[in-house]
CSV table of C-alpha atoms in Angstrom, one decimal:
chain,number,residue,atom,x,y,z
A,1,MET,CA,125.4,77.5,134.7
A,2,SER,CA,122.0,78.2,133.3
A,3,ALA,CA,119.9,75.5,131.6
A,4,GLN,CA,120.4,77.3,128.3
A,5,ASP,CA,124.2,77.3,128.7
A,6,TYR,CA,124.1,73.7,129.7
A,7,PHE,CA,122.8,72.5,126.3
A,8,GLY,CA,125.3,74.7,124.4
A,9,ILE,CA,123.0,75.9,121.7
A,10,LYS,CA,122.1,79.4,123.1
A,11,ASP,CA,122.0,81.9,120.2
A,12,LYS,CA,122.8,79.2,117.7
A,13,VAL,CA,120.8,78.8,114.5
A,14,SER,CA,118.5,75.8,114.2
A,15,VAL,CA,116.4,74.8,111.2
A,16,VAL,CA,113.4,72.5,111.7
A,17,THR,CA,111.3,71.1,108.8
A,18,GLY,CA,107.8,69.8,109.2
A,19,ALA,CA,107.5,72.5,111.9
A,20,ALA,CA,103.8,73.4,111.5
A,21,SER,CA,102.6,70.7,113.8
A,22,GLY,CA,103.5,67.5,115.7
A,23,ILE,CA,107.1,66.6,116.4
A,24,GLY,CA,108.5,69.5,114.3
A,25,LEU,CA,106.5,72.1,116.2
A,26,ALA,CA,107.4,70.6,119.6
A,27,THR,CA,111.0,70.5,118.7
A,28,ALA,CA,111.1,74.1,117.4
A,29,GLU,CA,109.5,75.2,120.7
A,30,LEU,CA,112.0,73.3,122.8
A,31,LEU,CA,115.0,74.5,120.9
A,32,ALA,CA,113.7,78.0,121.3
A,33,GLU,CA,113.2,77.5,125.0
A,34,VAL,CA,116.9,76.7,125.5
A,35,GLY,CA,117.9,79.8,123.6
A,36,SER,CA,118.3,78.8,120.0
A,37,LYS,CA,117.2,81.0,117.1
A,38,VAL,CA,114.8,78.7,115.2
A,39,ILE,CA,113.8,78.8,111.5
A,40,MET,CA,110.6,76.8,111.2
A,41,MET,CA,109.9,75.4,107.8
A,42,ASP,CA,106.9,73.7,106.3
A,43,ILE,CA,105.0,73.4,103.0
A,44,ASN,CA,101.8,74.5,104.9
A,45,GLU,CA,102.3,78.2,105.0
A,46,GLU,CA,99.2,79.1,106.9
A,47,SER,CA,99.7,76.6,109.7
A,48,GLY,CA,103.4,77.2,109.9
A,49,GLN,CA,103.1,81.0,110.2
A,50,ARG,CA,100.4,80.6,112.8
A,51,ALA,CA,102.6,78.3,114.8
A,52,ALA,CA,105.6,80.6,114.6
A,53,ASN,CA,103.4,83.6,115.6
A,54,ASN,CA,102.3,81.7,118.7
A,55,LEU,CA,106.0,81.1,119.7
A,56,VAL,CA,107.0,84.7,119.0
A,57,GLU,CA,104.3,85.8,121.5
A,58,LYS,CA,106.2,83.8,124.1
A,59,ASP,CA,109.3,85.9,123.2
A,60,TYR,CA,111.1,83.1,121.5
A,61,LYS,CA,113.5,83.9,118.6
A,62,VAL,CA,111.7,82.0,115.8
A,63,GLU,CA,110.5,82.8,112.3
A,64,PHE,CA,108.6,80.8,109.7
A,65,VAL,CA,109.9,80.3,106.1
A,66,ARG,CA,107.8,78.3,103.7
A,67,CYS,CA,109.8,75.4,102.0
A,68,ASP,CA,108.8,72.4,100.0
A,69,VAL,CA,111.7,70.1,100.9
A,70,THR,CA,111.2,68.1,97.7
A,71,SER,CA,112.0,71.2,95.6
A,72,ASN,CA,115.6,71.9,94.8
A,73,LYS,CA,114.8,75.5,94.1
A,74,ASP,CA,113.0,76.0,97.4
A,75,CYS,CA,116.0,74.5,99.2
A,76,ILE,CA,118.4,76.7,97.4
A,77,ASP,CA,116.2,79.8,98.2
A,78,VAL,CA,116.2,78.8,101.8
A,79,LYS,CA,119.9,78.4,101.9
A,80,GLU,CA,120.4,81.9,100.3
A,81,TYR,CA,117.9,83.5,102.8
A,82,ILE,CA,119.6,81.9,105.8
A,83,GLU,CA,123.1,82.9,104.5
A,84,ILE,CA,122.1,86.5,104.1
A,85,ASN,CA,120.1,86.8,107.4
A,86,TYR,CA,121.9,84.5,109.7
A,87,GLY,CA,125.2,83.6,108.1
A,88,ARG,CA,125.3,80.1,109.5
A,89,VAL,CA,123.4,76.9,110.5
A,90,ASP,CA,124.2,75.0,113.7
A,91,VAL,CA,121.4,72.5,113.9
A,92,LEU,CA,119.4,71.0,111.1
A,93,PHE,CA,116.4,68.8,112.0
A,94,ASN,CA,115.2,67.0,108.8
A,95,ASN,CA,111.8,66.1,110.1
A,96,ALA,CA,109.3,66.5,107.3
A,97,GLY,CA,107.5,63.3,106.4
A,98,VAL,CA,104.2,61.8,105.2
A,99,ILE,CA,102.7,58.3,105.3
A,100,ARG,CA,100.5,56.2,103.1
A,101,ARG,CA,99.2,53.1,104.7
A,102,LYS,CA,99.1,50.7,101.8
A,103,SER,CA,100.9,47.6,100.6
A,104,VAL,CA,103.0,47.6,97.4
A,105,VAL,CA,100.0,46.1,95.5
A,106,ASP,CA,97.6,48.9,96.6
A,107,LEU,CA,100.1,51.7,96.5
A,108,GLU,CA,99.9,54.1,93.6
A,109,GLU,CA,103.2,55.2,92.0
A,110,SER,CA,102.4,58.8,93.0
A,111,ASP,CA,102.0,57.8,96.7
A,112,TRP,CA,105.3,56.0,96.6
A,113,ASP,CA,107.0,59.0,95.1
A,114,LEU,CA,105.5,61.4,97.6
A,115,VAL,CA,106.5,59.4,100.7
A,116,ILE,CA,110.0,58.7,99.4
A,117,ASP,CA,110.6,62.2,98.2
A,118,VAL,CA,109.4,64.0,101.4
A,119,SER,CA,111.3,61.9,103.9
A,120,LEU,CA,114.4,60.8,101.9
A,121,LYS,CA,114.9,63.3,99.0
A,122,GLY,CA,114.0,66.1,101.4
A,123,ALA,CA,116.7,65.2,103.9
A,124,TYR,CA,119.2,64.9,101.0
A,125,LEU,CA,118.3,68.2,99.3
A,126,LEU,CA,118.2,70.4,102.5
A,127,SER,CA,121.4,68.8,103.8
A,128,LYS,CA,123.1,69.3,100.5
A,129,HIS,CA,122.4,73.0,100.5
A,130,LEU,CA,122.8,73.8,104.3
A,131,ILE,CA,125.9,71.8,105.1
A,132,PRO,CA,128.1,74.4,103.5
A,133,LEU,CA,126.7,76.9,106.1
A,134,MET,CA,127.8,74.5,108.9
A,135,GLU,CA,131.4,73.8,107.7
A,136,THR,CA,133.1,76.7,109.4
A,137,ASN,CA,131.7,76.1,112.9
A,138,GLY,CA,130.5,72.5,112.8
A,139,GLY,CA,127.0,71.5,113.7
A,140,SER,CA,124.5,68.8,114.3
A,141,ILE,CA,122.1,67.2,111.8
A,142,ILE,CA,119.2,65.1,113.1
A,143,ASN,CA,117.1,63.1,110.6
A,144,THR,CA,113.7,61.7,111.5
A,145,GLY,CA,113.6,58.0,111.0
A,146,SER,CA,111.1,55.6,112.6
A,147,GLY,CA,110.7,52.4,114.5
A,148,TRP,CA,109.5,51.2,111.1
A,149,GLY,CA,112.9,52.2,109.6
A,150,LEU,CA,114.4,49.5,111.9
A,151,LYS,CA,111.7,46.8,111.4
A,152,GLY,CA,108.9,46.2,109.0
A,153,GLY,CA,105.3,47.2,109.5
A,154,ASP,CA,102.0,46.3,107.9
A,155,LYS,CA,100.4,48.3,105.0
A,156,ALA,CA,103.2,50.9,105.1
A,157,ALA,CA,105.6,49.7,102.4
A,158,ALA,CA,106.7,53.1,101.1
A,159,TYR,CA,107.1,54.6,104.6
A,160,CYS,CA,109.2,51.6,105.8
A,161,ALA,CA,111.4,51.9,102.8
A,162,ALA,CA,111.8,55.7,103.2
A,163,LYS,CA,112.6,55.5,106.9
A,164,ALA,CA,115.1,52.6,106.5
A,165,GLY,CA,116.8,54.8,103.8
A,166,VAL,CA,116.9,57.7,106.3
A,167,VAL,CA,118.6,55.5,108.9
A,168,ASN,CA,121.4,54.5,106.5
A,169,LEU,CA,121.7,57.9,104.9
A,170,THR,CA,122.4,59.2,108.4
A,171,LYS,CA,125.3,56.8,108.7
A,172,ALA,CA,126.8,57.7,105.3
A,173,MET,CA,126.5,61.4,106.1
A,174,ALA,CA,128.1,61.0,109.5
A,175,ILE,CA,131.1,59.4,107.8
A,176,ASP,CA,131.4,62.0,105.1
A,177,HIS,CA,131.0,65.1,107.3
A,178,GLY,CA,132.6,64.1,110.6
A,179,PRO,CA,135.9,65.7,109.5
A,180,GLN,CA,134.1,69.0,109.3
A,181,ASN,CA,132.9,68.5,112.9
A,182,ILE,CA,129.4,67.9,111.7
A,183,ARG,CA,127.6,65.2,113.6
A,184,VAL,CA,124.7,63.4,111.9
A,185,ASN,CA,122.2,61.2,113.9
A,186,CYS,CA,118.8,59.8,113.5
A,187,ILE,CA,115.8,59.9,115.8
A,188,CYS,CA,113.5,56.9,115.5
A,189,PRO,CA,110.1,57.6,117.1
A,190,GLY,CA,107.5,55.1,118.0
A,191,ASP,CA,103.8,55.9,117.6
A,192,THR,CA,103.4,59.5,118.7
A,193,ASP,CA,100.2,61.5,119.0
A,194,THR,CA,100.6,63.8,116.0
A,195,PRO,CA,98.3,64.7,113.1
A,196,LEU,CA,100.3,62.2,111.0
A,197,LEU,CA,99.5,59.3,113.4
A,198,ARG,CA,95.8,60.4,113.5
A,199,SER,CA,95.7,60.5,109.7
A,200,GLU,CA,96.6,56.8,109.7
A,201,ALA,CA,93.4,55.9,111.4
A,202,LYS,CA,91.4,57.6,108.6
A,203,GLN,CA,93.5,55.9,105.9
A,204,LEU,CA,92.8,52.5,107.5
A,205,ASN,CA,89.1,53.3,108.1
A,206,LEU,CA,89.5,52.9,111.8
A,207,GLN,CA,88.0,54.8,114.7
A,208,GLU,CA,90.6,57.4,115.8
A,209,ASP,CA,90.5,56.9,119.6
A,210,ALA,CA,90.5,53.1,119.3
A,211,PHE,CA,93.4,53.3,116.9
A,212,LEU,CA,95.5,55.5,119.2
A,213,ALA,CA,94.7,53.2,122.2
A,214,SER,CA,95.8,50.1,120.2
A,215,SER,CA,99.0,51.8,119.3
A,216,ALA,CA,100.0,51.7,123.0
A,217,VAL,CA,99.3,48.0,123.4
A,218,GLY,CA,102.5,45.9,124.1
A,219,ARG,CA,104.7,48.9,125.0
A,220,PRO,CA,106.4,48.5,128.3
A,221,LEU,CA,105.6,52.1,129.2
A,222,GLU,CA,101.9,51.5,128.2
A,223,ARG,CA,101.3,54.7,126.3
A,224,ILE,CA,102.0,56.3,123.0
A,225,GLY,CA,104.4,59.2,122.8
A,226,THR,CA,103.9,62.9,122.8
A,227,PRO,CA,105.6,65.3,120.4
A,228,ARG,CA,107.5,66.7,123.4
A,229,ASP,CA,108.9,63.2,124.2
A,230,ILE,CA,110.5,63.1,120.8
A,231,ALA,CA,111.6,66.7,120.9
A,232,LYS,CA,113.6,65.9,124.1
A,233,GLY,CA,115.5,63.2,122.2
A,234,VAL,CA,116.2,65.7,119.3
A,235,LEU,CA,117.5,68.3,121.8
A,236,PHE,CA,119.9,65.7,123.2
A,237,LEU,CA,121.3,65.0,119.7
A,238,ALA,CA,121.4,68.7,118.9
A,239,SER,CA,123.2,69.7,122.1
A,240,ASP,CA,126.6,69.5,123.5
A,241,LEU,CA,125.4,66.6,125.7
A,242,SER,CA,125.9,64.4,122.6
A,243,ALA,CA,129.2,65.9,121.5
A,244,TRP,CA,130.8,62.5,120.7
A,245,VAL,CA,127.7,60.9,119.3
A,246,THR,CA,127.4,60.5,115.5
A,247,GLY,CA,126.3,58.0,112.9
A,248,THR,CA,123.7,56.3,115.1
A,249,HIS,CA,120.0,56.2,115.8
A,250,LEU,CA,118.1,57.0,119.0
A,251,THR,CA,114.9,55.0,119.4
A,252,VAL,CA,112.3,56.8,121.4
A,253,ASP,CA,109.3,54.5,121.5
A,254,GLY,CA,108.3,53.6,125.0
A,255,GLY,CA,110.1,50.3,124.7
A,256,GLY,CA,108.1,49.2,121.7
A,257,LEU,CA,111.1,47.6,120.0
A,258,ALA,CA,112.5,46.1,123.2
């Protein structure tokens, strides 16, 4: 049996949001490596198209489709495009997210709305419109939570709230859609070297390298994660290796919550 056949997603259709960089890009690449057809989505059209082009040059079956996951219209348009061009969705990775490092006192209402809408409303809207394309054959949905969706963190009130919501949304979706053979799970990364994590240093007025180094302190594995580390967890949840796993979260954080 080939590695592609082992995972059971060869030639299946995967949708990845927040795919222009970081965890989304690493996951799109890994899913493509094991034979999936991947639709990469992001609000950043220039970066997303460039990332997709780079993967196409490796002979991977990927394409980029711009989508603002907070827009109901965009999500409907994406659903119609996928239905016409692919006819199905087998894997949905609701990964798009943003962070604002502020307490509730310092947080502007617009910041609160943005963080909640991208992580939580985005997962709701895209799932709402793409689940009907999974109902015939079943599938796997993976939502991106966070270690801070399981415990609190400093100066990240909106992010903690959004990710905690994602964790419990995952459980509710798993209950509702299990009878359709749709599995729904949540990946909860720890600090991972992505543009999002590096943006936190700037928001907190900290030197970037020192901030990244401090993020590894106290972890049993003594390092922060790479996007590829998280992508491997997503692949497990997307693949046949987790065929009887649903309604739960997988923490991938180097032992940070141990």
